[in-house]
Coordinates of C-alpha atoms and ligand atoms in Angstrom, one line a residue:
X1 CA -22.6 83.2 -12.6
X2 CA -22.4 85.2 -9.8
X3 CA -21.1 88.9 -9.9
X4 CA -18.6 89.6 -7.3
X5 CA -16.9 93.2 -6.8
X6 CA -14.6 94.8 -4.2
X7 CA -13.5 98.6 -4.0
X8 CA -10.5 100.1 -2.5
X9 CA -10.5 103.9 -2.1
X10 CA -13.1 106.9 -1.4
X11 CA -16.8 105.9 -1.2
X12 CA -16.0 102.0 -1.8
X13 CA -19.4 101.1 -0.4
X14 CA -21.2 103.4 -2.9
X15 CA -19.2 102.4 -5.8
X16 CA -19.5 98.5 -5.0
X17 CA -23.3 99.4 -4.9
X18 CA -23.5 100.9 -8.6
X19 CA -21.0 98.1 -9.9
X20 CA -23.6 95.3 -8.8
X21 CA -26.1 96.7 -10.6
X22 CA -23.5 96.7 -13.6
X23 CA -23.0 93.1 -12.7
X24 CA -26.7 92.7 -12.2
X25 CA -27.1 90.3 -15.5
X26 CA -24.5 87.7 -13.9
X27 CA -27.0 86.1 -11.5
X28 CA -30.0 88.1 -9.9
X29 CA -31.6 85.6 -7.2
X30 CA -30.1 88.1 -4.6
X31 CA -27.6 90.3 -3.4
X32 CA -25.7 91.5 -0.6
X33 CA -22.8 94.1 0.2
X34 CA -20.9 94.0 3.2
X35 CA -18.1 97.1 4.7
X36 CA -15.8 97.5 7.8
X37 CA -17.3 99.7 10.5
X38 CA -15.0 100.3 13.5
X39 CA -15.5 96.6 15.0
X40 CA -18.2 95.0 13.2
X41 CA -19.3 94.7 9.3
X42 CA -22.2 96.6 8.1
X43 CA -24.4 94.1 5.9
X44 CA -27.0 94.5 3.6
X45 CA -28.1 91.3 2.1
X46 CA -31.4 91.2 -0.2
X47 CA -33.8 88.9 -2.1
X48 CA -34.5 89.4 -5.7
X49 CA -32.6 91.6 -8.6
X50 CA -30.3 94.8 -7.4
X51 CA -31.8 97.0 -9.9
X52 CA -34.9 97.2 -8.1
X53 CA -33.3 98.0 -4.6
X54 CA -35.0 100.5 -3.1
X55 CA -31.6 101.3 -0.7
X56 CA -29.6 103.9 0.1
X57 CA -26.3 103.3 2.1
X58 CA -26.2 104.6 5.8
X59 CA -22.8 105.4 5.4
X60 CA -19.9 105.8 3.3
X61 CA -16.7 103.3 3.8
X62 CA -13.5 103.1 2.0
X63 CA -13.2 99.5 1.7
X64 CA -16.5 97.3 0.8
X65 CA -17.7 94.0 -1.2
X66 CA -20.6 92.8 -3.4
X67 CA -22.0 90.3 -4.6
X68 CA -25.0 89.2 -6.8
X69 CA -26.1 85.5 -6.9
X70 CA -27.1 82.8 -9.1
X71 CA -27.7 80.1 -6.7
X72 CA -25.6 77.0 -6.9
X73 CA -25.2 75.6 -3.4
X74 CA -28.2 76.3 -1.3
X75 CA -31.8 77.9 -2.2
X76 CA -32.4 81.4 -2.5
X77 CA -32.4 82.8 1.0
X78 CA -31.0 85.4 2.7
X79 CA -28.8 83.5 4.7
X80 CA -27.2 82.0 1.7
X81 CA -26.5 85.5 -0.4
X82 CA -23.3 86.7 -0.1
X83 CA -20.8 88.0 1.7
X84 CA -20.6 84.9 3.5
X85 CA -18.7 85.3 7.0
X86 CA -16.4 83.2 9.2
X87 CA -17.3 82.0 12.6
X88 CA -15.5 85.1 14.8
X89 CA -17.5 87.3 11.8
X90 CA -14.0 89.0 11.0
X91 CA -13.6 87.9 8.0
X92 CA -16.1 88.7 4.8
X93 CA -16.0 87.0 1.6
X94 CA -17.8 86.8 -2.0
X95 CA -17.1 83.7 -3.8
X96 CA -18.1 82.7 -7.3
X97 CA -17.4 79.3 -8.3
X98 CA -18.0 76.1 -7.0
X99 CA -16.0 74.1 -3.9
X100 CA -15.7 70.6 -5.1
X101 CA -14.5 68.9 -2.1
X102 CA -17.0 71.1 0.0
X103 CA -17.8 68.3 2.1
X104 CA -14.5 67.0 3.1
X105 CA -13.6 70.8 4.2
X106 CA -16.5 71.1 6.1
X107 CA -16.5 68.4 7.8
X108 CA -12.9 68.8 9.0
X109 CA -14.1 72.4 10.1
X110 CA -16.7 71.0 11.8
X111 CA -14.8 68.8 13.8
X112 CA -12.2 72.1 14.7
X113 CA -15.2 73.1 16.5
X114 CA -16.6 75.7 13.3
X115 CA -20.2 76.0 12.9
X116 CA -22.3 76.6 9.5
X117 CA -24.9 79.6 9.2
X118 CA -26.0 78.8 5.3
X119 CA -26.2 76.1 3.1
X120 CA -23.3 78.0 0.9
X121 CA -19.7 76.2 -0.2
X122 CA -18.7 79.6 0.2
X123 CA -19.4 79.8 3.9
X124 CA -16.6 76.9 4.0
X125 CA -14.0 79.3 2.5
X126 CA -14.6 82.3 5.0
X127 CA -14.2 79.8 7.8
X128 CA -11.3 77.7 6.5
X129 CA -9.3 81.6 6.2
X130 CA -9.8 82.0 9.7
X131 CA -8.6 78.8 10.7
X132 CA -5.6 79.3 8.9
X133 CA -5.1 82.7 9.7
X134 CA -5.0 81.3 13.5
X135 CA -1.6 79.2 12.1
X136 CA -0.4 81.8 10.0
X137 CA -1.3 85.3 11.3
X138 CA -1.2 86.7 8.6
X139 CA -4.4 87.4 6.5
X140 CA -2.9 86.9 2.6
X141 CA -1.3 83.8 3.9
X142 CA -4.5 82.6 5.5
X143 CA -6.1 83.0 1.9
X144 CA -3.5 81.2 -0.1
X145 CA -3.2 78.3 2.4
X146 CA -7.3 78.2 2.2
X147 CA -7.3 78.1 -1.9
X148 CA -4.7 75.4 -2.1
X149 CA -7.1 73.0 -0.1
X150 CA -10.0 74.0 -2.4
X151 CA -11.0 71.8 -5.4
X152 CA -12.6 73.6 -8.0
X153 CA -13.2 76.8 -10.0
X154 CA -13.1 80.2 -7.8
X155 CA -12.8 83.9 -7.6
X156 CA -12.9 85.9 -4.6
X157 CA -12.4 88.8 -2.8
X158 CA -12.0 88.9 0.9
X159 CA -11.7 91.6 3.9
X160 CA -10.5 90.9 6.8
X161 CA -11.7 93.5 9.8
X162 CA -9.1 95.6 10.9
X163 CA -6.9 95.2 7.9
X164 CA -7.0 98.1 5.4
X165 CA -7.1 95.7 2.2
X166 CA -8.6 93.3 -0.3
X167 CA -7.5 90.2 -0.8
X168 CA -8.8 88.5 -4.1
X169 CA -8.1 85.6 -6.4
X170 CA -9.2 83.4 -9.3
X171 CA -9.1 80.1 -10.8
X172 CA -11.2 79.0 -13.5
X173 CA -13.6 81.9 -12.7
X174 CA -13.0 85.8 -14.0
X175 CA -11.6 88.6 -12.1
X176 CA -10.3 91.9 -13.2
X177 CA -8.6 94.5 -11.2
X178 CA -9.1 98.3 -12.2
X179 CA -6.5 101.0 -11.4
X180 CA -8.1 104.4 -10.8
X181 CA -6.8 107.5 -9.3
X182 CA -5.9 106.5 -5.4
X183 CA -8.3 103.4 -5.8
X184 CA -8.9 100.0 -7.2
X185 CA -11.7 97.8 -8.1
X186 CA -11.9 94.0 -8.7
X187 CA -14.9 92.5 -10.2
X188 CA -16.0 89.7 -12.3
X189 CA -15.6 92.0 -15.5
X190 CA -15.1 95.4 -16.2
X191 CA -18.7 96.4 -16.4
X192 CA -18.7 97.1 -12.9
X193 CA -15.9 99.6 -12.8
X194 CA -15.3 100.7 -16.5
X195 CA -17.5 104.3 -15.6
X196 CA -14.1 105.2 -13.1
X197 CA -11.4 103.5 -14.8
X198 CA -10.2 101.9 -18.3
X199 CA -6.8 100.6 -17.1
X200 CA -7.1 96.9 -15.6
X201 CA -5.1 94.1 -14.8
X202 CA -6.8 90.5 -15.7
X203 CA -5.6 88.0 -13.4
X204 CA -4.8 84.7 -14.3
X205 CA -5.6 81.3 -12.8
X206 CA -4.1 80.7 -9.6
X207 CA -3.0 84.0 -8.7
X208 CA -4.2 86.0 -5.7
X209 CA -3.7 90.2 -5.7
X210 CA -3.6 91.9 -2.5
X211 CA -5.1 95.9 -2.9
X212 CA -4.0 98.2 0.0
X213 CA -3.0 101.4 -1.8
X214 CA -0.9 99.4 -4.3
X215 CA -1.5 96.1 -6.0
X216 CA 1.2 93.2 -5.2
X217 CA 0.0 89.8 -7.2
X218 CA 1.6 86.5 -5.8
X219 CA 1.0 83.1 -7.4
X220 CA -1.2 80.7 -5.0
X221 CA 1.2 77.7 -5.7
X222 CA 4.3 78.9 -4.5
X223 CA 3.3 82.4 -2.9
X224 CA 5.8 83.8 -5.1
X225 CA 5.3 87.7 -6.0
X226 CA 4.8 87.9 -9.5
X227 CA 5.4 90.7 -12.5
X228 CA 2.4 92.2 -14.3
X229 CA 1.5 94.8 -16.7
X230 CA -1.4 96.9 -17.3
X231 CA -4.0 96.7 -20.1
X232 CA -6.1 99.5 -21.6
X233 CA -9.8 98.3 -22.6
X234 CA -11.6 99.8 -25.2
X235 CA -15.4 99.5 -23.8
X236 CA -17.5 102.5 -23.4
X237 CA -19.5 102.8 -20.3
X238 CA -22.0 104.1 -23.0
X239 CA -22.1 100.8 -24.8
X240 CA -23.2 99.3 -21.6
X241 CA -26.5 101.6 -20.9
X242 CA -29.6 101.1 -22.3
X243 CA -30.0 104.4 -23.9
X244 CA -33.3 104.8 -25.8
X245 CA -34.2 101.4 -25.4
X246 CA -36.6 99.8 -22.7
X247 CA -34.5 96.9 -22.3
X248 CA -31.1 95.5 -23.2
X249 CA -32.1 93.2 -25.8
X250 CA -33.7 95.2 -27.9
X251 CA -30.6 97.9 -28.0
X252 CA -28.6 94.7 -28.6
X253 CA -30.9 93.6 -31.4
X254 CA -30.9 96.9 -33.1
X255 CA -27.0 97.3 -32.9
X256 CA -26.7 94.6 -35.4
X257 CA -26.2 96.5 -38.5
X258 CA -22.7 98.1 -36.9
X259 CA -21.8 95.2 -35.2
X260 CA -21.8 93.4 -38.3
X261 CA -19.4 95.7 -39.7
X262 CA -17.4 95.4 -37.0
X263 CA -17.3 92.0 -36.8
X264 CA -15.4 91.7 -40.2
X265 CA -12.9 94.3 -39.0
X266 CA -10.3 91.5 -38.0
X267 CA -6.1 91.9 -38.1
X268 CA -5.0 90.7 -41.7
X269 CA -2.1 88.6 -39.4
X270 CA -4.4 86.5 -37.3
X271 CA -7.2 86.0 -40.2
X272 CA -4.0 84.6 -41.8
X273 CA -3.0 82.7 -38.8
X274 CA -6.1 80.9 -38.6
X275 CA -6.4 80.3 -42.3
X276 CA -3.1 78.5 -42.0
X277 CA -3.9 76.3 -39.4
X278 CA -7.2 75.4 -41.2
X279 CA -5.8 74.6 -44.0
X280 CA -2.9 72.5 -42.3
X281 CA -4.6 70.7 -39.7
X282 CA -5.8 67.2 -40.2
X283 CA -8.8 67.5 -38.2
X284 CA -10.7 70.7 -37.4
X285 CA -13.3 70.8 -34.5
X286 CA -15.4 74.0 -33.9
X287 CA -16.4 73.9 -30.2
X288 CA -19.1 76.2 -28.1
X289 CA -22.3 76.1 -25.8
X290 CA -25.7 77.2 -26.7
X291 CA -25.9 80.2 -29.5
X292 CA -22.1 79.9 -29.8
X293 CA -22.6 76.5 -30.7
X294 CA -25.3 77.2 -33.1
X295 CA -22.8 79.6 -34.8
X296 CA -20.4 76.7 -35.4
X297 CA -23.3 74.6 -36.8
X298 CA -23.7 77.4 -39.3
X299 CA -19.8 77.8 -40.0
X300 CA -19.8 73.8 -40.6
X301 CA -21.8 74.7 -43.8
X302 CA -19.4 77.4 -44.6
X303 CA -16.6 75.6 -44.5
X304 CA -18.2 72.4 -46.6
X305 CA -19.7 74.8 -49.2
X306 CA -17.2 77.7 -49.5
X307 CA -13.8 76.3 -48.3
X308 CA -14.2 72.7 -49.4
X309 CA -13.1 71.8 -45.5
X310 CA -14.5 69.3 -43.6
X311 CA -15.1 70.3 -39.8
X312 CA -16.6 68.5 -36.9
X313 CA -18.8 70.6 -34.5
X314 CA -19.1 69.8 -30.9
X315 CA -21.0 70.9 -27.9
X316 CA -18.2 71.9 -25.3
X317 CA -19.6 69.6 -22.8
X318 CA -19.7 66.6 -24.7
X319 CA -15.9 67.2 -26.4
X320 CA -14.6 64.1 -24.5
X321 CA -16.7 62.0 -27.3
X322 CA -13.9 63.2 -29.6
X323 CA -11.1 63.4 -27.2
X324 CA -9.3 60.3 -28.9
X325 CA -9.0 61.6 -31.9
X326 CA -7.9 65.3 -30.9
X327 CA -3.9 65.0 -31.4
X328 CA -1.1 67.1 -32.4
X329 CA -2.6 67.4 -36.0
X330 CA -6.1 68.9 -34.8
X331 CA -7.5 72.4 -34.3
X332 CA -9.6 73.4 -32.2
X333 CA -11.5 76.7 -32.7
X334 CA -13.5 77.4 -29.7
X335 CA -16.4 79.8 -29.7
X336 CA -17.8 81.9 -26.7
X337 CA -19.1 85.3 -26.6
X338 CA -17.9 85.7 -22.5
X339 CA -15.2 83.8 -23.1
X340 CA -15.7 82.5 -19.6
X341 CA -18.2 79.4 -20.3
X342 CA -16.5 76.5 -18.0
X343 CA -17.7 73.9 -20.1
X344 CA -15.5 75.2 -23.2
X345 CA -12.8 76.1 -21.0
X346 CA -12.7 72.4 -20.0
X347 CA -12.8 71.3 -23.4
X348 CA -9.9 73.9 -24.4
X349 CA -7.7 71.9 -21.6
X350 CA -8.5 68.7 -23.3
X351 CA -7.6 69.8 -26.6
X352 CA -4.1 71.3 -25.0
X353 CA -3.6 68.3 -23.4
X354 CA -3.6 66.3 -26.5
X355 CA -1.1 68.6 -28.2
X356 CA -4.0 70.4 -30.4
X357 CA -3.6 74.0 -31.6
X358 CA -6.4 75.9 -29.6
X359 CA -8.1 79.0 -31.9
X360 CA -10.6 81.1 -30.4
X361 CA -13.3 83.6 -31.4
X362 CA -14.4 85.7 -28.5
X363 CA -16.3 89.2 -27.3
X364 CA -14.8 89.6 -24.0
X365 CA -11.2 91.1 -24.1
X366 CA -9.2 89.4 -21.8
X367 CA -11.3 86.9 -21.0
X368 CA -9.7 83.1 -20.2
X369 CA -11.1 81.6 -23.3
X370 CA -8.8 84.2 -25.2
X371 CA -5.7 83.8 -22.9
X372 CA -5.4 80.5 -23.4
X373 CA -5.8 80.5 -27.1
X374 CA -2.9 80.3 -29.5
X375 CA -4.4 82.8 -31.1
X376 CA -8.0 84.6 -31.2
X377 CA -10.1 87.0 -32.9
X378 CA -12.4 89.3 -31.3
X379 CA -16.0 89.7 -32.2
X380 CA -16.1 93.6 -31.5
X381 CA -19.8 93.4 -30.6
X382 CA -19.2 95.8 -27.5
X383 CA -20.6 94.2 -23.9
X384 CA -23.6 91.9 -24.7
X385 CA -25.7 92.8 -21.4
X386 CA -28.9 91.1 -22.0
X387 CA -28.7 87.4 -21.1
X388 CA -29.6 86.2 -24.2
X389 CA -27.0 86.3 -26.9
X390 CA -28.5 88.2 -30.3
X391 CA -25.9 90.7 -31.7
X392 CA -22.7 88.5 -30.5
X393 CA -24.3 85.3 -32.6
X394 CA -24.5 87.3 -35.7
X395 CA -20.9 88.5 -35.3
X396 CA -20.0 85.0 -34.6
X397 CA -21.6 84.2 -37.9
X398 CA -20.0 86.7 -40.0
X399 CA -16.7 85.8 -38.3
X400 CA -17.1 82.7 -39.5
X401 CA -18.0 83.4 -43.2
X402 CA -15.1 85.6 -43.5
X403 CA -12.8 83.2 -42.5
X404 CA -14.5 80.4 -44.9
X405 CA -13.8 83.0 -47.4
X406 CA -10.4 83.7 -46.3
X407 CA -9.6 80.3 -46.9
X408 CA -10.0 80.5 -50.6
X409 CA -8.5 83.6 -50.7
X410 CA -11.4 85.9 -51.2
X411 CA -11.7 87.7 -47.6
X412 CA -13.2 90.9 -50.2
X413 CA -16.1 89.0 -51.0
X414 CA -17.2 87.7 -47.3
X415 CA -16.5 91.4 -46.5
X416 CA -19.2 92.6 -49.4
X417 CA -22.0 90.0 -48.2
X418 CA -21.5 91.2 -44.5
X419 CA -21.3 95.1 -45.5
X420 CA -24.7 94.1 -47.9
X421 CA -26.4 92.1 -45.0
X422 CA -25.7 95.0 -42.5
X423 CA -27.5 97.4 -44.6
X424 CA -30.5 94.5 -45.1
X425 CA -30.6 94.1 -41.7
X426 CA -31.0 97.9 -41.1
X427 CA -34.1 98.2 -43.3
X428 CA -35.1 94.7 -41.7
X429 CA -35.5 95.9 -38.3
X430 CA -37.9 98.7 -39.6
X431 CA -39.7 96.6 -41.4
X432 CA -40.2 93.8 -39.5
X433 CA -40.7 95.4 -35.9
X434 CA -44.5 95.9 -36.0
X435 CA -45.2 92.9 -38.1
X436 CA -43.1 90.4 -35.2
X437 CA -45.3 92.6 -32.7
X438 CA -48.8 91.4 -33.6
X439 CA -47.1 88.0 -34.6
X440 CA -46.2 87.7 -30.8
X441 CA -49.7 88.8 -29.6
X442 CA -50.7 85.5 -31.7
X443 CA -48.0 83.2 -30.1
X444 CA -48.0 84.6 -26.4
X445 CA -50.3 81.9 -25.3
X446 CA -49.4 79.0 -27.1
X447 CA -47.9 76.3 -25.5
X448 CA -45.5 74.9 -28.0
X449 CA -43.6 76.6 -31.2
X450 CA -41.6 74.0 -33.6
X451 CA -39.2 75.8 -36.0
X452 CA -38.0 73.9 -39.3
X453 CA -35.3 74.8 -41.1
X454 CA -33.0 72.8 -44.3
X455 CA -29.3 73.1 -45.0
X456 CA -28.1 76.0 -43.6
X457 CA -31.8 77.2 -42.3
X458 CA -31.3 74.2 -40.2
X459 CA -29.2 75.9 -37.3
X460 CA -31.2 78.9 -37.6
X461 CA -33.8 76.9 -36.6
X462 CA -32.2 75.5 -33.4
X463 CA -31.0 79.0 -32.7
X464 CA -34.8 80.8 -33.0
X465 CA -36.0 77.8 -30.7
X466 CA -33.4 78.6 -28.3
X467 CA -34.2 82.5 -28.4
X468 CA -38.0 82.2 -28.2
X469 CA -38.2 79.2 -24.9
X470 CA -35.1 81.3 -23.3
X471 CA -37.3 84.4 -23.0
X472 CA -41.0 83.8 -23.3
X473 CA -40.8 80.2 -21.5
X474 CA -42.9 78.8 -24.5
X475 CA -41.6 75.4 -25.2
X476 CA -40.3 75.5 -28.5
X477 CA -38.1 72.9 -30.6
X478 CA -35.8 73.4 -33.8
X479 CA -35.4 70.8 -36.3
X480 CA -34.7 70.0 -40.1
X481 CA -37.3 70.2 -42.0
X482 CA -36.6 66.6 -43.3
X483 CA -37.0 65.2 -39.7
X484 CA -40.4 66.3 -39.3
X485 CA -41.8 62.8 -40.7
X486 CA -39.6 60.8 -38.5
X487 CA -41.7 61.6 -35.3
X488 CA -42.3 65.5 -34.3
X489 CA -45.0 65.6 -36.9
X490 CA -47.4 63.9 -34.1
X491 CA -47.2 66.8 -32.2
X492 CA -49.1 68.8 -34.9
X493 CA -52.2 70.0 -33.8
X494 CA -54.9 72.7 -35.0
X495 CA -53.3 76.1 -34.3
X496 CA -49.9 74.7 -33.5
X497 CA -47.4 77.2 -34.7
X498 CA -44.7 76.1 -37.0
X499 CA -42.1 78.6 -38.3
X500 CA -40.4 78.1 -41.3
X501 CA -37.3 79.1 -42.4
X502 CA -36.7 79.3 -46.0
X503 CA -33.6 80.3 -48.2
X504 CA -34.1 80.3 -52.2
X505 CA -31.6 76.6 -52.4
X506 CA -34.2 75.0 -49.6
X507 CA -37.5 76.9 -50.5
X508 CA -39.5 74.4 -52.1
X509 CA -38.9 71.0 -49.9
X510 CA -39.1 73.4 -46.9
X511 CA -42.3 74.5 -48.1
X512 CA -43.9 71.2 -49.0
X513 CA -42.8 70.2 -45.0
X514 CA -45.2 73.3 -44.4
X515 CA -48.1 72.1 -46.2
X516 CA -47.4 68.3 -44.3
X517 CA -47.5 70.6 -41.0
X518 CA -50.6 72.6 -42.1
X519 CA -52.7 69.7 -43.4
X520 CA -52.3 68.5 -39.3
X521 CA -53.8 72.1 -38.0
X522 CA -50.8 74.0 -37.8
X523 CA -50.6 77.9 -38.1
X524 CA -47.6 78.3 -40.3
X525 CA -45.3 81.5 -40.5
X526 CA -43.0 82.0 -43.1
X527 CA -39.6 83.6 -42.7
X528 CA -39.0 83.8 -46.5
X529 CA -37.7 86.3 -49.3
X530 CA -40.7 85.4 -51.6
X531 CA -44.4 86.0 -49.6
X532 CA -46.3 82.1 -50.1
X533 CA -49.5 82.1 -50.2
X534 CA -49.4 78.9 -48.6
X535 CA -48.4 80.5 -45.2
X536 CA -50.7 81.8 -42.6
X537 CA -48.4 84.8 -41.6
X538 CA -45.7 86.0 -43.9
X539 CA -42.2 88.1 -43.3
X540 CA -40.8 88.7 -46.3
X541 CA -36.4 88.7 -45.7
X542 CA -33.9 89.8 -48.0
X543 CA -31.4 87.2 -49.3
X544 CA -27.8 87.7 -49.1
X545 CA -26.4 84.7 -50.1
X546 CA -24.6 82.8 -47.4
X547 CA -25.5 85.2 -44.7
X548 CA -29.1 84.1 -45.0
X549 CA -28.8 82.7 -41.7
X550 CA -28.4 86.8 -40.4
X551 CA -31.6 87.7 -42.1
X552 CA -33.8 85.1 -40.9
X553 CA -32.8 85.1 -37.4
X554 CA -32.7 89.1 -36.6
X555 CA -36.7 89.0 -36.9
X556 CA -37.0 86.0 -34.6
X557 CA -34.8 87.7 -32.1
X558 CA -37.5 90.4 -32.5
X559 CA -40.8 87.9 -32.2
X560 CA -38.7 86.6 -29.0
X561 CA -38.5 89.7 -27.3
X562 CA -42.1 91.0 -28.1
X563 CA -43.5 88.1 -26.8
X564 CA -41.7 87.8 -23.5
X565 CA -42.9 91.6 -23.4
X566 CA -46.7 90.3 -24.3
X567 CA -46.5 88.0 -21.1
X568 CA -45.3 90.8 -19.1
X569 CA -41.6 88.9 -18.6
X570 CA -38.4 90.4 -18.3
X571 CA -36.4 89.7 -21.4
X572 CA -32.8 90.8 -20.0
X573 CA -32.9 88.4 -17.5
X574 CA -35.0 85.3 -18.1
X575 CA -35.6 83.0 -14.9
X576 CA -33.0 80.4 -14.0
X577 CA -30.3 82.0 -16.3
X578 CA -27.3 84.0 -16.0
X579 CA -25.1 85.3 -18.6
X580 CA -22.0 83.6 -18.1
X581 CA -21.7 80.1 -17.3
X582 CA -19.0 79.5 -15.1
X583 CA -19.8 76.7 -13.4
X584 CA -20.0 72.9 -15.5
Ligands
F6R1 C1 -28.3 81.7 -25.5 C2 -27.3 82.0 -24.5 C3 -26.5 81.0 -24.3 C4 -24.9 81.2 -24.9 C5 -24.2 80.1 -24.0 C6 -22.6 79.9 -24.3 O1 -28.9 83.2 -25.6 O2 -26.9 83.1 -24.3 O3 -26.9 79.4 -24.9 O4 -24.8 81.0 -26.2 O5 -24.3 79.6 -22.5 O6 -22.2 81.5 -24.1 P1 -20.9 82.1 -24.3 O7 -20.9 82.4 -25.8 O8 -20.6 83.0 -23.6 O9 -19.5 80.9 -24.3

């Protein structure tokens, strides 16, 4: 939700502009950049995607900040784009997060004579800093005091005209610093500067950093200086590029034969920790949002069928429902690609407050979820830039399968299944690509698509519908085959597409559900290892036992992609969506 960045060093403005392009996936309704020029700021703000910006910087600078926005407070307009400025035009600030007590702070500032020119809550912070600067005479102190007055999560980077420094801080929203040679970077994530340096510092919540040729870190609460140590990240700039592909979505779909293999390369000692806690905990909760929640649902089938362990799956934003059952004997496994999802972080806080143990499965190293967990496993998928989760989903399934088998001491069996699946996916991508293009043409003009599955294919139906709807804007609904006659069948009409996800165990019943729909005029599409003459369209997919979820979803990811292409939509950046949902 919004990408922010700042650079201290030569050609800072160019590097910020370049960094913003890499952060575009975090928000793409408008963008802006500011840097000091003699007695004022150079400012450029535009509506639309920075990737499409035809703009060259008029001059260079050694200090600059930038922002790419996903609107929360105020509509999409130039005045609401960041950077936002203080009334005296001396403070420029980029912000990610929501100021929950904005009304109270705004009224206070208005009573002190401040005016507001945007609808954003971020302008309040800039003015609050101006107000506190008058009292303290120190920019960093003014930022710190102002942040203490703010309720809600934030990440900010600010510049004060006349001072050659960046001041940045975080609480709840991600912020990472990069240490180059005589240059420093700060950004919502490392993709903004990974081409310049891999030496990073992940700021913790309530930490403020001053970058002025060196870096000092302070506690926002006490103002005391804190020690820090750098980490080396293992992501490569090439991984964050499209390469031969037109879109990140296809690139990431086609990476899956490799990412699946990487997902099962887990440190033995960490897997053992997970297993010990899964076995010893009285209650196990699997928590995530969106696609990550869907992988939890698949995992529930794995733990039940393979490990004989009962787990409760919870959508993170609904975690309060189970709060009273969470105690010191409970285990929470939090699942997240970004590791920054606000709802999930909130659920983890609730779990910790109740003394539960927290384990996580995350993709982004150094992310907030990873850092507040008692132990974590990385998905090892590499950067996922497309807003839609594809490779991270199948990696989550692979990690869960590994854990389910590890609980019964048969990790090797999971590895064998996933390696076989990776090779099957490799062939499947080749055999299904053209067919999915053809099918996409048939479906692109439809208003509704239904997806059914039973047992472990049910969560796949949910995930398939999510992929289709978010990228093609076609209403898509996934449900359990058995639920059909309990309501949804009323919507089936002549030509309504119905995707049927079939596995060897569920084949008989799901085929009869499909026939029920076909009798009402549905256009049935089967994803099964056996071609079935009852279906109007068949895609044969390989059976890979407990990893069937993977061989079923991969062609549907492709289908979703091609429907978007058919409709001339941008699959990497669907409307209204952002990659990392850092607001509740
Ligand atoms: C769907 C999608 C979202 C995310 C959800 C959770 O394609 O990407 O539903 O899965 O926002 O995000 P993470 O996994 O980063 O916590």
